[in-house]
mmCIF file of C-alpha atoms and ligand atoms in Angstrom:
data_model
loop_
_atom_site.group_PDB
_atom_site.id
_atom_site.type_symbol
_atom_site.label_atom_id
_atom_site.label_comp_id
_atom_site.label_asym_id
_atom_site.label_seq_id
_atom_site.Cartn_x
_atom_site.Cartn_y
_atom_site.Cartn_z
ATOM 1 C CA MET A 1 162.064 5.562 83.184
ATOM 2 C CA ALA A 2 162.862 8.827 83.091
ATOM 3 C CA SER A 3 163.818 8.393 79.209
ATOM 4 C CA GLU A 4 161.009 9.005 76.494
ATOM 5 C CA LYS A 5 162.288 5.797 74.674
ATOM 6 C CA LEU A 6 160.897 2.848 75.402
ATOM 7 C CA PRO A 7 163.192 -0.323 74.475
ATOM 8 C CA GLY A 8 161.654 -2.061 71.900
ATOM 9 C CA ILE A 9 161.287 -5.494 73.460
ATOM 10 C CA VAL A 10 159.481 -3.732 76.425
ATOM 11 C CA ARG A 11 157.089 -1.696 73.579
ATOM 12 C CA ARG A 12 156.253 -4.647 72.369
ATOM 13 C CA ARG A 13 155.316 -6.626 75.012
ATOM 14 C CA LEU A 14 152.951 -3.792 76.336
ATOM 15 C CA LEU A 15 151.228 -3.754 73.217
ATOM 16 C CA GLN A 16 150.823 -7.336 72.691
ATOM 17 C CA ALA A 17 149.140 -7.647 76.459
ATOM 18 C CA ALA A 18 147.163 -3.907 75.734
ATOM 19 C CA ARG A 19 145.625 -5.646 72.339
ATOM 20 C CA ALA A 20 144.959 -9.088 74.513
ATOM 21 C CA ALA A 21 143.421 -7.116 77.155
ATOM 22 C CA MET A 22 140.931 -5.014 74.492
ATOM 23 C CA LYS A 23 139.699 -8.287 73.730
ATOM 24 C CA GLN A 24 137.518 -7.936 76.616
ATOM 25 C CA ALA A 25 136.427 -4.628 76.292
ATOM 26 C CA TYR A 26 132.668 -3.883 77.717
ATOM 27 C CA ALA A 27 131.953 -1.130 74.908
ATOM 28 C CA PRO A 28 128.351 -1.585 73.525
ATOM 29 C CA TYR A 29 127.696 2.149 73.546
ATOM 30 C CA SER A 30 130.625 3.697 71.933
ATOM 31 C CA HIS A 31 131.655 0.318 70.288
ATOM 32 C CA PHE A 32 135.023 1.512 71.266
ATOM 33 C CA LYS A 33 137.687 -0.753 72.418
ATOM 34 C CA VAL A 34 140.054 0.026 74.644
ATOM 35 C CA GLY A 35 142.671 -2.080 75.846
ATOM 36 C CA ALA A 36 146.219 -0.261 78.250
ATOM 37 C CA ALA A 37 149.214 -2.381 80.012
ATOM 38 C CA LEU A 38 151.515 -1.033 82.045
ATOM 39 C CA LEU A 39 154.831 -2.396 83.370
ATOM 40 C CA THR A 40 155.466 -1.622 86.759
ATOM 41 C CA VAL A 41 159.322 -0.903 88.379
ATOM 42 C CA SER A 42 159.252 -4.939 89.888
ATOM 43 C CA GLY A 43 158.693 -6.059 86.600
ATOM 44 C CA ASP A 44 155.629 -7.050 86.047
ATOM 45 C CA ILE A 45 153.325 -6.424 83.228
ATOM 46 C CA PHE A 46 148.835 -5.948 83.864
ATOM 47 C CA SER A 47 146.417 -5.192 81.332
ATOM 48 C CA GLY A 48 142.745 -3.520 81.568
ATOM 49 C CA CYS A 49 140.133 -2.899 79.312
ATOM 50 C CA ASN A 50 137.746 -0.035 78.553
ATOM 51 C CA VAL A 51 134.088 -1.410 80.992
ATOM 52 C CA GLU A 52 131.279 1.338 80.249
ATOM 53 C CA ASN A 53 127.803 1.691 82.019
ATOM 54 C CA ALA A 54 124.431 2.040 80.631
ATOM 55 C CA SER A 55 124.768 5.504 83.399
ATOM 56 C CA TYR A 56 127.507 6.169 80.877
ATOM 57 C CA GLY A 57 129.596 8.711 83.330
ATOM 58 C CA LEU A 58 130.111 5.536 85.840
ATOM 59 C CA THR A 59 132.493 4.357 82.458
ATOM 60 C CA ASN A 60 135.647 2.907 83.737
ATOM 61 C CA CYS A 61 138.719 3.596 81.051
ATOM 62 C CA ALA A 62 141.460 1.238 79.940
ATOM 63 C CA GLU A 63 144.323 3.249 81.601
ATOM 64 C CA ARG A 64 142.281 2.884 85.076
ATOM 65 C CA THR A 65 141.150 -0.754 85.247
ATOM 66 C CA ALA A 66 144.691 -1.647 84.029
ATOM 67 C CA ILE A 67 146.299 0.647 86.932
ATOM 68 C CA PHE A 68 143.533 -0.651 89.489
ATOM 69 C CA THR A 69 144.238 -4.282 89.001
ATOM 70 C CA ALA A 70 148.082 -3.434 89.203
ATOM 71 C CA VAL A 71 146.923 -2.120 92.385
ATOM 72 C CA GLY A 72 144.820 -4.801 93.943
ATOM 73 C CA GLU A 73 147.881 -7.264 93.059
ATOM 74 C CA LEU A 74 151.068 -5.584 93.946
ATOM 75 C CA GLY A 75 149.405 -3.241 96.829
ATOM 76 C CA PRO A 76 150.126 0.501 97.508
ATOM 77 C CA LYS A 77 153.891 1.181 96.716
ATOM 78 C CA MET A 78 153.086 -0.520 92.949
ATOM 79 C CA ILE A 79 154.852 1.980 90.922
ATOM 80 C CA ILE A 80 154.287 2.526 86.957
ATOM 81 C CA GLU A 81 157.228 2.740 84.442
ATOM 82 C CA ALA A 82 155.775 2.656 81.815
ATOM 83 C CA ILE A 83 152.023 2.114 80.067
ATOM 84 C CA ALA A 84 150.605 1.670 76.486
ATOM 85 C CA VAL A 85 146.995 1.893 75.104
ATOM 86 C CA VAL A 86 145.066 1.164 71.961
ATOM 87 C CA ASN A 87 142.627 0.562 70.319
ATOM 88 C CA ASN A 88 139.933 -1.137 67.447
ATOM 89 C CA GLN A 89 139.902 1.523 65.296
ATOM 90 C CA ARG A 90 143.317 2.693 65.531
ATOM 91 C CA LEU A 91 142.297 6.243 65.842
ATOM 92 C CA PRO A 92 144.700 8.788 67.340
ATOM 93 C CA CYS A 93 144.336 7.732 71.697
ATOM 94 C CA SER A 94 145.932 9.035 73.989
ATOM 95 C CA PRO A 95 144.756 8.841 78.171
ATOM 96 C CA CYS A 96 141.891 10.953 78.940
ATOM 97 C CA GLY A 97 142.720 13.897 81.829
ATOM 98 C CA ALA A 98 141.320 11.523 84.588
ATOM 99 C CA CYS A 99 143.424 8.625 83.649
ATOM 100 C CA ARG A 100 146.571 11.179 82.993
ATOM 101 C CA GLN A 101 146.082 11.750 87.108
ATOM 102 C CA VAL A 102 145.674 8.312 88.046
ATOM 103 C CA ILE A 103 148.582 7.554 85.571
ATOM 104 C CA PHE A 104 150.936 10.636 87.167
ATOM 105 C CA GLU A 105 149.999 9.165 91.215
ATOM 106 C CA PHE A 106 151.740 5.785 90.283
ATOM 107 C CA GLY A 107 153.881 6.943 87.960
ATOM 108 C CA PRO A 108 155.872 10.165 88.528
ATOM 109 C CA GLU A 109 158.219 9.170 86.140
ATOM 110 C CA ALA A 110 156.272 7.152 84.100
ATOM 111 C CA THR A 111 156.149 7.107 80.017
ATOM 112 C CA VAL A 112 153.027 6.786 78.289
ATOM 113 C CA LEU A 113 153.110 4.725 74.545
ATOM 114 C CA PHE A 114 149.847 5.738 72.577
ATOM 115 C CA GLN A 115 148.613 6.314 69.174
ATOM 116 C CA GLY A 116 149.045 10.274 68.291
ATOM 117 C CA LEU A 117 147.547 12.205 65.259
ATOM 118 C CA ASN A 118 150.590 10.702 62.841
ATOM 119 C CA ALA A 119 152.184 8.275 64.404
ATOM 120 C CA TRP A 120 153.061 6.456 67.524
ATOM 121 C CA LYS A 121 154.170 8.679 70.384
ATOM 122 C CA THR A 122 155.671 8.145 73.910
ATOM 123 C CA LEU A 123 155.755 10.785 75.983
ATOM 124 C CA PRO A 124 156.354 11.228 80.121
ATOM 125 C CA ILE A 125 153.410 11.679 81.801
ATOM 126 C CA THR A 126 154.646 15.265 83.392
ATOM 127 C CA GLU A 127 154.605 16.021 79.172
ATOM 128 C CA LEU A 128 151.044 14.785 78.770
ATOM 129 C CA LEU A 129 149.702 16.222 82.669
ATOM 130 C CA PRO A 130 152.047 19.551 83.320
ATOM 131 C CA GLU A 131 151.737 20.085 87.750
ATOM 132 C CA GLY A 132 149.677 17.228 88.083
ATOM 133 C CA PHE A 133 147.798 17.688 91.382
ATOM 134 C CA ARG A 134 149.486 15.664 94.524
ATOM 135 C CA LEU A 135 148.248 15.973 98.001
ATOM 136 C CA GLN A 136 151.915 15.225 99.467
HETATM 137 N N1 THU B 1 138.266 5.944 76.799
HETATM 138 C C1 THU B 1 139.842 4.329 77.395
HETATM 139 O O1 THU B 1 138.988 3.329 77.802
HETATM 140 N N2 THU B 1 140.892 4.888 76.950
HETATM 141 C C2 THU B 1 140.813 5.894 76.283
HETATM 142 O O2 THU B 1 142.178 6.544 76.246
HETATM 143 C C3 THU B 1 140.153 7.014 75.829
HETATM 144 C C4 THU B 1 139.036 6.699 75.737
HETATM 145 C C5 THU B 1 137.219 4.531 76.831
HETATM 146 C C6 THU B 1 136.151 5.284 77.843
HETATM 147 C C7 THU B 1 134.457 4.913 76.628
HETATM 148 O O3 THU B 1 134.696 3.291 77.204
HETATM 149 C C8 THU B 1 136.023 4.318 75.262
HETATM 150 O O4 THU B 1 136.487 4.712 75.533
HETATM 151 C C9 THU B 1 134.541 5.917 74.745
HETATM 152 O O5 THU B 1 135.358 7.370 74.852
#
């Protein structure tokens, strides 16, 4: 979806799936539970939560959990049309830099829905990650 605007029905379905996934989060260290849900161009929805580790750097963000689940189910041609992120503290939470690169890999035209500083935002991934890295 090249447009920054998400149809209301897509927005609601993604937020609902992201909130359900958030409840599965394993976040005993930060207590910051995150859920993400993505819509593929083929119309499927996948979701994921953050999974932390005692060795903090091994933590997997909700966005990447959702994306890796989608690839595991649909294969390497999976393309993200839109992805939404929610958290249990209603804090501003845009995808981290690592997740932006992974979103870009599987959805160079993806729309990202997240809680911004003052309001919900829908932005193209290329606005969150200009000049994303490509190998081919
Ligand atoms: N986190 C995510 O899952 N997604 C984001 O977009 C931001 C951060 C997680 C990682 C860690 O488990 C917790 O939030 C605190 O950083």
